[in-house]
CSV table of C-alpha atoms in Angstrom, one decimal:
chain,number,residue,atom,x,y,z
A,18,MET,CA,53.2,-34.1,-7.1
A,19,THR,CA,56.9,-33.1,-6.8
A,20,LEU,CA,57.5,-30.2,-9.1
A,21,PRO,CA,60.5,-30.1,-11.4
A,22,ILE,CA,61.8,-26.8,-9.9
A,23,THR,CA,61.6,-25.1,-6.5
A,24,PRO,CA,61.9,-21.6,-5.3
A,25,ALA,CA,65.4,-22.4,-4.2
A,26,ASP,CA,66.2,-23.3,-7.9
A,27,ILE,CA,65.1,-19.9,-9.0
A,28,ARG,CA,67.2,-18.1,-6.4
A,29,THR,CA,70.2,-20.1,-7.4
A,30,ALA,CA,69.6,-19.1,-11.0
A,31,ALA,CA,69.3,-15.5,-9.9
A,32,ARG,CA,72.8,-15.8,-8.2
A,33,ALA,CA,74.2,-17.3,-11.4
A,34,LEU,CA,72.7,-14.5,-13.5
A,35,ASP,CA,73.8,-11.8,-11.2
A,36,GLY,CA,76.0,-9.4,-13.3
A,37,ILE,CA,75.2,-11.4,-16.5
A,38,ALA,CA,71.6,-10.8,-17.2
A,39,VAL,CA,70.0,-7.3,-17.2
A,40,ARG,CA,67.7,-6.3,-14.3
A,41,THR,CA,65.0,-5.0,-16.7
A,42,PRO,CA,63.0,-2.0,-15.9
A,43,HIS,CA,59.5,-2.0,-14.5
A,44,LEU,CA,57.3,0.5,-16.4
A,45,SER,CA,54.0,2.1,-15.6
A,46,VAL,CA,52.0,4.9,-17.0
A,47,ALA,CA,48.7,6.5,-16.1
A,48,ALA,CA,47.0,5.9,-19.4
A,49,LEU,CA,47.4,2.1,-19.0
A,50,ASP,CA,46.2,2.2,-15.4
A,51,ALA,CA,42.9,4.0,-16.5
A,52,ALA,CA,42.5,1.6,-19.4
A,53,ALA,CA,42.8,-1.4,-17.3
A,54,ASP,CA,41.0,0.0,-14.2
A,55,ALA,CA,44.1,-1.1,-12.2
A,56,THR,CA,47.5,-0.2,-11.2
A,57,VAL,CA,49.7,-1.9,-14.0
A,58,ILE,CA,53.3,-2.6,-13.7
A,59,VAL,CA,55.1,-3.9,-16.8
A,60,LYS,CA,58.2,-6.1,-16.7
A,61,ALA,CA,60.1,-5.0,-19.8
A,62,GLU,CA,61.9,-8.3,-20.8
A,63,ASN,CA,62.2,-6.9,-24.3
A,64,MET,CA,65.2,-4.9,-22.8
A,65,GLN,CA,66.9,-8.1,-21.8
A,66,ARG,CA,70.2,-9.1,-23.5
A,67,THR,CA,69.3,-10.4,-27.0
A,68,GLY,CA,65.9,-8.9,-26.6
A,69,SER,CA,63.9,-11.3,-24.6
A,70,PHE,CA,63.6,-13.3,-21.3
A,71,LYS,CA,65.0,-16.2,-23.1
A,72,PHE,CA,68.6,-15.2,-22.3
A,73,ARG,CA,67.9,-16.0,-18.5
A,74,GLY,CA,67.2,-19.7,-19.0
A,75,ALA,CA,69.7,-20.3,-22.0
A,76,TYR,CA,72.6,-18.9,-20.1
A,77,HIS,CA,71.7,-20.6,-16.8
A,78,HIS,CA,71.4,-23.9,-18.4
A,79,ALA,CA,74.5,-23.6,-20.4
A,80,ALA,CA,76.5,-22.4,-17.4
A,81,SER,CA,75.5,-25.5,-15.6
A,82,LEU,CA,77.0,-27.9,-18.0
A,83,PRO,CA,80.5,-29.4,-17.2
A,84,ALA,CA,83.3,-27.5,-19.0
A,85,ASP,CA,84.0,-30.4,-21.4
A,86,ALA,CA,80.3,-30.5,-22.5
A,87,ARG,CA,80.3,-26.9,-23.2
A,88,GLY,CA,83.5,-27.2,-25.0
A,89,ARG,CA,81.8,-29.8,-27.4
A,90,GLY,CA,79.0,-27.4,-28.1
A,91,ILE,CA,75.3,-26.7,-27.4
A,92,ILE,CA,72.3,-26.9,-29.7
A,93,GLY,CA,68.7,-25.8,-29.4
A,94,ALA,CA,65.5,-25.3,-31.5
A,95,SER,CA,64.0,-21.8,-31.6
A,96,SER,CA,61.6,-19.7,-33.5
A,97,GLY,CA,64.1,-17.0,-32.9
A,98,ASN,CA,64.5,-15.7,-29.4
A,99,HIS,CA,65.8,-18.9,-27.8
A,100,GLY,CA,68.3,-19.1,-30.6
A,101,GLN,CA,69.7,-15.7,-30.1
A,102,ALA,CA,69.9,-16.2,-26.3
A,103,LEU,CA,71.7,-19.5,-26.9
A,104,ALA,CA,74.1,-17.9,-29.2
A,105,LEU,CA,75.0,-15.3,-26.8
A,106,ALA,CA,75.3,-17.8,-23.9
A,107,GLY,CA,77.6,-19.9,-26.1
A,108,TRP,CA,79.6,-16.8,-27.0
A,109,LEU,CA,80.0,-15.8,-23.3
A,110,LEU,CA,80.9,-19.4,-22.2
A,111,HIS,CA,83.0,-20.2,-25.2
A,112,ALA,CA,80.6,-23.0,-26.3
A,113,PRO,CA,80.1,-23.6,-30.0
A,114,THR,CA,76.5,-23.1,-30.7
A,115,THR,CA,74.0,-24.7,-33.4
A,116,VAL,CA,70.4,-23.2,-33.5
A,117,VAL,CA,67.7,-25.1,-35.3
A,118,ILE,CA,65.2,-22.4,-36.5
A,119,PRO,CA,62.1,-22.3,-38.7
A,120,SER,CA,62.7,-21.2,-42.2
A,121,ASP,CA,59.9,-18.5,-41.7
A,122,ALA,CA,61.2,-17.0,-38.6
A,123,PRO,CA,61.8,-13.2,-38.5
A,124,ARG,CA,65.0,-12.4,-40.3
A,125,ALA,CA,66.2,-10.2,-37.4
A,126,LYS,CA,66.2,-13.2,-35.0
A,127,ALA,CA,68.3,-15.5,-37.2
A,128,GLU,CA,70.7,-12.6,-38.0
A,129,GLY,CA,71.1,-11.9,-34.4
A,130,ALA,CA,72.1,-15.5,-33.7
A,131,MET,CA,74.5,-15.6,-36.7
A,132,SER,CA,76.2,-12.4,-35.6
A,133,LEU,CA,77.2,-14.1,-32.4
A,134,GLY,CA,78.9,-17.0,-34.2
A,135,ALA,CA,76.1,-19.6,-34.1
A,136,GLN,CA,75.6,-22.1,-36.9
A,137,ILE,CA,72.0,-21.9,-38.2
A,138,VAL,CA,70.1,-25.0,-39.4
A,139,THR,CA,66.7,-24.3,-40.8
A,140,TYR,CA,63.6,-26.5,-41.0
A,141,ASP,CA,59.9,-26.3,-42.2
A,142,ARG,CA,57.7,-26.0,-39.2
A,143,ARG,CA,54.8,-27.5,-41.0
A,144,HIS,CA,56.5,-30.7,-42.5
A,145,ASP,CA,59.7,-31.4,-40.5
A,146,ASP,CA,60.1,-33.1,-37.2
A,147,ARG,CA,62.1,-30.2,-35.4
A,148,ASP,CA,62.9,-32.4,-32.2
A,149,ALA,CA,64.1,-35.3,-34.2
A,150,LEU,CA,66.4,-33.0,-36.2
A,151,VAL,CA,67.8,-31.5,-33.0
A,152,VAL,CA,68.3,-35.0,-31.4
A,153,GLY,CA,70.0,-36.3,-34.6
A,154,LEU,CA,72.5,-33.4,-34.7
A,155,ALA,CA,73.2,-33.6,-31.2
A,156,ASN,CA,74.0,-37.3,-31.3
A,157,GLU,CA,76.0,-36.8,-34.5
A,158,ARG,CA,78.2,-34.0,-33.2
A,159,GLY,CA,78.2,-34.7,-29.4
A,160,LEU,CA,76.4,-31.6,-28.6
A,161,SER,CA,74.4,-30.7,-25.4
A,162,VAL,CA,70.7,-30.0,-26.1
A,163,ILE,CA,69.4,-26.8,-24.4
A,164,PRO,CA,65.5,-26.9,-24.9
A,165,SER,CA,63.7,-23.6,-25.1
A,166,ALA,CA,61.3,-24.6,-22.2
A,167,ASN,CA,61.5,-28.2,-21.2
A,168,SER,CA,64.5,-28.0,-18.8
A,169,PRO,CA,64.6,-27.3,-15.2
A,170,HIS,CA,67.6,-24.9,-15.5
A,171,VAL,CA,65.7,-23.0,-18.3
A,172,MET,CA,62.5,-22.6,-16.2
A,173,ALA,CA,64.4,-21.6,-13.1
A,174,GLY,CA,66.2,-18.9,-15.2
A,175,ALA,CA,63.0,-17.7,-16.7
A,176,GLY,CA,61.5,-17.4,-13.3
A,177,THR,CA,64.1,-14.8,-12.2
A,178,ALA,CA,62.2,-12.2,-14.0
A,179,ALA,CA,59.2,-12.6,-11.7
A,180,LEU,CA,61.6,-12.8,-8.7
A,181,GLU,CA,62.8,-9.4,-9.7
A,182,LEU,CA,59.4,-7.9,-10.2
A,183,LEU,CA,57.8,-9.2,-7.1
A,184,THR,CA,60.7,-8.4,-4.9
A,185,GLU,CA,60.5,-4.8,-5.9
A,186,HIS,CA,56.6,-4.8,-6.2
A,187,PRO,CA,55.2,-7.1,-3.5
A,188,GLU,CA,51.8,-5.4,-3.8
A,189,ILE,CA,51.0,-7.2,-7.0
A,190,THR,CA,47.9,-9.3,-6.8
A,191,THR,CA,47.7,-10.7,-10.3
A,192,LEU,CA,50.6,-11.7,-12.6
A,193,VAL,CA,49.9,-12.0,-16.3
A,194,VAL,CA,52.4,-13.9,-18.5
A,195,PRO,CA,52.6,-15.2,-22.1
A,196,ILE,CA,52.5,-19.0,-22.7
A,197,GLY,CA,54.3,-20.8,-25.5
A,198,GLY,CA,56.2,-23.9,-24.3
A,199,GLY,CA,55.3,-22.8,-20.8
A,200,GLY,CA,58.8,-22.3,-19.2
A,201,LEU,CA,58.2,-18.6,-18.4
A,202,ALA,CA,54.7,-19.3,-16.8
A,203,ALA,CA,56.1,-22.3,-15.0
A,204,GLY,CA,59.1,-20.5,-13.5
A,205,THR,CA,56.9,-17.4,-12.7
A,206,ALA,CA,54.2,-19.5,-11.0
A,207,VAL,CA,56.7,-21.3,-8.8
A,208,ILE,CA,58.5,-18.2,-7.5
A,209,ALA,CA,55.4,-16.1,-7.3
A,210,LYS,CA,53.3,-18.7,-5.4
A,211,HIS,CA,56.1,-18.9,-2.8
A,212,LEU,CA,56.6,-15.3,-2.3
A,213,ARG,CA,52.8,-14.5,-2.3
A,214,PRO,CA,50.7,-17.6,-1.9
A,215,GLY,CA,47.5,-15.8,-2.6
A,216,ILE,CA,48.7,-14.2,-5.8
A,217,ARG,CA,46.6,-15.0,-9.2
A,218,ILE,CA,48.8,-16.2,-12.1
A,219,VAL,CA,47.1,-15.8,-15.6
A,220,GLY,CA,48.7,-17.3,-18.6
A,221,VAL,CA,47.9,-15.8,-22.1
A,222,GLU,CA,47.9,-17.6,-25.4
A,223,PRO,CA,47.0,-16.5,-28.9
A,224,SER,CA,43.4,-17.7,-29.7
A,225,ALA,CA,44.8,-19.5,-32.8
A,226,GLY,CA,47.2,-21.6,-30.6
A,227,ALA,CA,45.7,-22.3,-27.4
A,228,ASP,CA,47.3,-25.6,-26.6
A,229,THR,CA,47.7,-25.1,-22.8
A,230,LEU,CA,44.1,-23.9,-22.5
A,231,ALA,CA,42.9,-26.9,-24.4
A,232,SER,CA,45.1,-29.2,-22.2
A,233,LEU,CA,43.8,-27.8,-19.0
A,234,ARG,CA,40.1,-28.3,-20.1
A,235,ALA,CA,41.0,-31.8,-21.0
A,236,GLY,CA,43.0,-32.5,-17.8
A,237,HIS,CA,46.1,-33.7,-19.7
A,238,ARG,CA,48.4,-32.5,-22.4
A,239,VAL,CA,46.7,-32.4,-25.8
A,240,SER,CA,48.1,-31.6,-29.3
A,241,LEU,CA,46.6,-29.4,-31.7
A,242,GLU,CA,45.9,-30.8,-35.1
A,243,GLU,CA,47.9,-28.2,-37.0
A,244,VAL,CA,50.8,-25.9,-36.3
A,245,PRO,CA,48.9,-22.6,-35.3
A,246,ARG,CA,48.9,-19.8,-37.8
A,247,THR,CA,49.2,-16.5,-35.6
A,248,VAL,CA,51.1,-13.5,-35.8
A,249,ALA,CA,52.6,-14.5,-32.4
A,250,ASP,CA,55.0,-16.9,-34.0
A,251,GLY,CA,57.0,-17.6,-30.8
A,252,LEU,CA,53.8,-19.0,-29.3
A,253,GLY,CA,53.0,-21.3,-32.2
A,254,HIS,CA,53.2,-24.5,-30.2
A,255,THR,CA,51.0,-27.6,-30.7
A,256,THR,CA,51.3,-29.0,-27.3
A,257,PRO,CA,52.7,-27.9,-23.9
A,258,SER,CA,56.2,-28.8,-23.0
A,259,ALA,CA,56.2,-31.7,-20.6
A,260,LEU,CA,58.1,-30.2,-17.5
A,261,PRO,CA,56.5,-27.0,-17.6
A,262,TRP,CA,53.1,-28.7,-18.0
A,263,GLN,CA,53.7,-30.2,-14.6
A,264,VAL,CA,53.9,-26.8,-13.0
A,265,ASN,CA,51.4,-25.0,-15.0
A,266,SER,CA,48.5,-27.5,-14.7
A,267,LEU,CA,48.8,-27.1,-10.9
A,268,LEU,CA,49.8,-23.5,-10.3
A,269,LEU,CA,48.1,-21.5,-13.0
A,270,ASP,CA,44.9,-19.9,-11.8
A,271,ASP,CA,43.6,-19.3,-15.4
A,272,VAL,CA,44.6,-19.1,-19.1
A,273,VAL,CA,42.9,-16.6,-21.5
A,274,THR,CA,43.3,-16.0,-25.2
A,275,VAL,CA,43.7,-13.0,-27.4
A,276,ALA,CA,43.1,-12.5,-31.1
A,277,ASP,CA,45.9,-11.4,-33.6
A,278,ARG,CA,44.3,-8.0,-33.9
A,279,GLU,CA,44.4,-7.5,-30.2
A,280,ILE,CA,48.1,-8.5,-30.1
A,281,THR,CA,49.1,-6.0,-32.8
A,282,PHE,CA,47.1,-3.4,-31.0
A,283,ALA,CA,49.0,-3.9,-27.8
A,284,MET,CA,52.2,-3.7,-29.6
A,285,GLY,CA,51.4,-0.2,-30.9
A,286,TYR,CA,50.1,0.6,-27.5
A,287,ALA,CA,53.3,-0.3,-25.8
A,288,PHE,CA,55.3,1.8,-28.2
A,289,GLN,CA,53.1,4.9,-27.8
A,290,HIS,CA,52.6,4.8,-24.1
A,291,LEU,CA,55.4,2.7,-22.6
A,292,LYS,CA,58.0,3.8,-25.2
A,293,CYS,CA,59.1,0.2,-25.8
A,294,VAL,CA,59.1,-2.3,-28.7
A,295,ALA,CA,57.2,-5.6,-28.1
A,296,GLU,CA,57.2,-8.4,-30.6
A,297,PRO,CA,53.8,-10.1,-31.1
A,298,SER,CA,54.6,-13.0,-28.9
A,299,GLY,CA,55.8,-10.5,-26.2
A,300,ALA,CA,52.9,-8.4,-26.3
A,301,VAL,CA,50.1,-11.0,-25.5
A,302,ALA,CA,49.9,-10.5,-21.8
A,303,LEU,CA,49.5,-6.7,-22.3
A,304,ALA,CA,46.9,-7.6,-25.0
A,305,ALA,CA,44.9,-9.4,-22.4
A,306,VAL,CA,44.8,-6.6,-20.1
A,307,LEU,CA,43.9,-4.0,-22.9
A,308,ALA,CA,41.1,-6.3,-24.3
A,309,ASN,CA,39.6,-6.7,-20.9
A,310,ARG,CA,40.2,-10.4,-20.5
A,311,LEU,CA,40.8,-10.0,-16.8
A,312,ASP,CA,38.7,-8.7,-14.1
A,313,LEU,CA,41.3,-6.6,-12.3
A,314,ASP,CA,38.9,-4.1,-10.7
A,315,GLY,CA,41.4,-1.9,-8.9
A,316,GLN,CA,44.0,-4.5,-8.2
A,317,THR,CA,47.8,-4.1,-8.9
A,318,ALA,CA,48.7,-6.3,-11.9
A,319,GLY,CA,52.2,-7.3,-13.1
A,320,VAL,CA,52.4,-7.7,-16.8
A,321,MET,CA,55.3,-9.5,-18.6
A,322,ILE,CA,56.4,-8.1,-22.0
A,323,SER,CA,58.4,-11.1,-22.8
A,324,GLY,CA,60.4,-10.0,-25.9
A,325,GLY,CA,61.0,-7.3,-28.6
A,326,GLY,CA,62.5,-9.4,-31.5
A,327,VAL,CA,60.6,-8.0,-34.5
A,328,ASP,CA,61.9,-6.6,-37.9
A,329,LEU,CA,61.2,-2.8,-38.2
A,330,PRO,CA,59.0,-3.2,-41.5
A,331,VAL,CA,56.9,-6.0,-39.9
A,332,PHE,CA,56.4,-3.8,-36.6
A,333,HIS,CA,55.4,-0.8,-38.7
A,334,ASP,CA,52.8,-2.9,-40.8
A,335,LEU,CA,51.3,-4.6,-37.9
A,336,THR,CA,50.9,-1.7,-35.6
A,337,SER,CA,49.7,0.7,-38.5
A,338,SER,CA,47.1,-1.8,-39.5
A,339,ALA,CA,45.9,-2.2,-35.9
A,340,HIS,CA,45.6,1.6,-35.5
A,341,ARG,CA,43.6,2.0,-38.6
A,342,ASN,CA,41.3,-0.8,-37.5
A,343,GLY,CA,40.4,0.7,-34.2
A,344,THR,CA,40.9,-0.4,-30.5
A,345,PRO,CA,39.9,-3.6,-28.8
A,346,ALA,CA,37.5,-3.5,-25.6
A,347,HIS,CA,37.9,-0.3,-23.7
A,348,ALA,CA,41.6,0.4,-24.3
């Protein structure tokens, strides 16, 4: 099967993002190595512009549009991070931006998009057809749709995070990434398998919303019966996005799941040991390592913390509760 993106597309995205996106830091600490029985290198995309890896793909897609299309405006749907990324991309490229966001998304994410001039349209994620709303607004206003995952440019932009990590740390043998729509995992898998064909790529989903795992077991995309109820709101998808699925169904070596309590424990662990703030969706890959979902056995593992968009009171409540309830596995 011909994949929707190539390693060359990711290198093109890296050139487009040079000087625009942050080359986020790679973090390590002895306590995490001991907990994982491995050398662990964390890619801190929570320190990316707007607080998540999403800026990479949103900007790359928006910048690829013809000038007249950008002038008419861009639109996308988001649980929060993609919306903020779109807003900043639109601001930088002088493109009016509309963001369609769930009414229950963290307040900080919506406010971040509005502060950059984006117009916010809300919907009920359990009753409204988000995609139909986006298409309707795009047709009505002549806007260009920039999906959060289902775009070659978005996937290629997301893959630049893994390109940076593996260029600096070619010794990595296992790379662990969150999966929501699948764009980050897809971009990561394409560039990682190109740079190091024997590398193992493991995706991580919340156990309450494991649509990619269910699809892999079925051999085709499946839809969950209900919108997942998980603390990892950014990963609350009911079915994998079509284009990322084409990549992930072929290149992912495994998908594992983590419970909400393991996610919130990982958030607190990242704060205490790595000195960084991870939102629930951004912490799932670290959670899988701390909860012993992977047989690392002395390997060198790369772990993506994909975002840090969480309200301070929510962060405090979640991490305090996780600390009171003890630690998962051997962390």
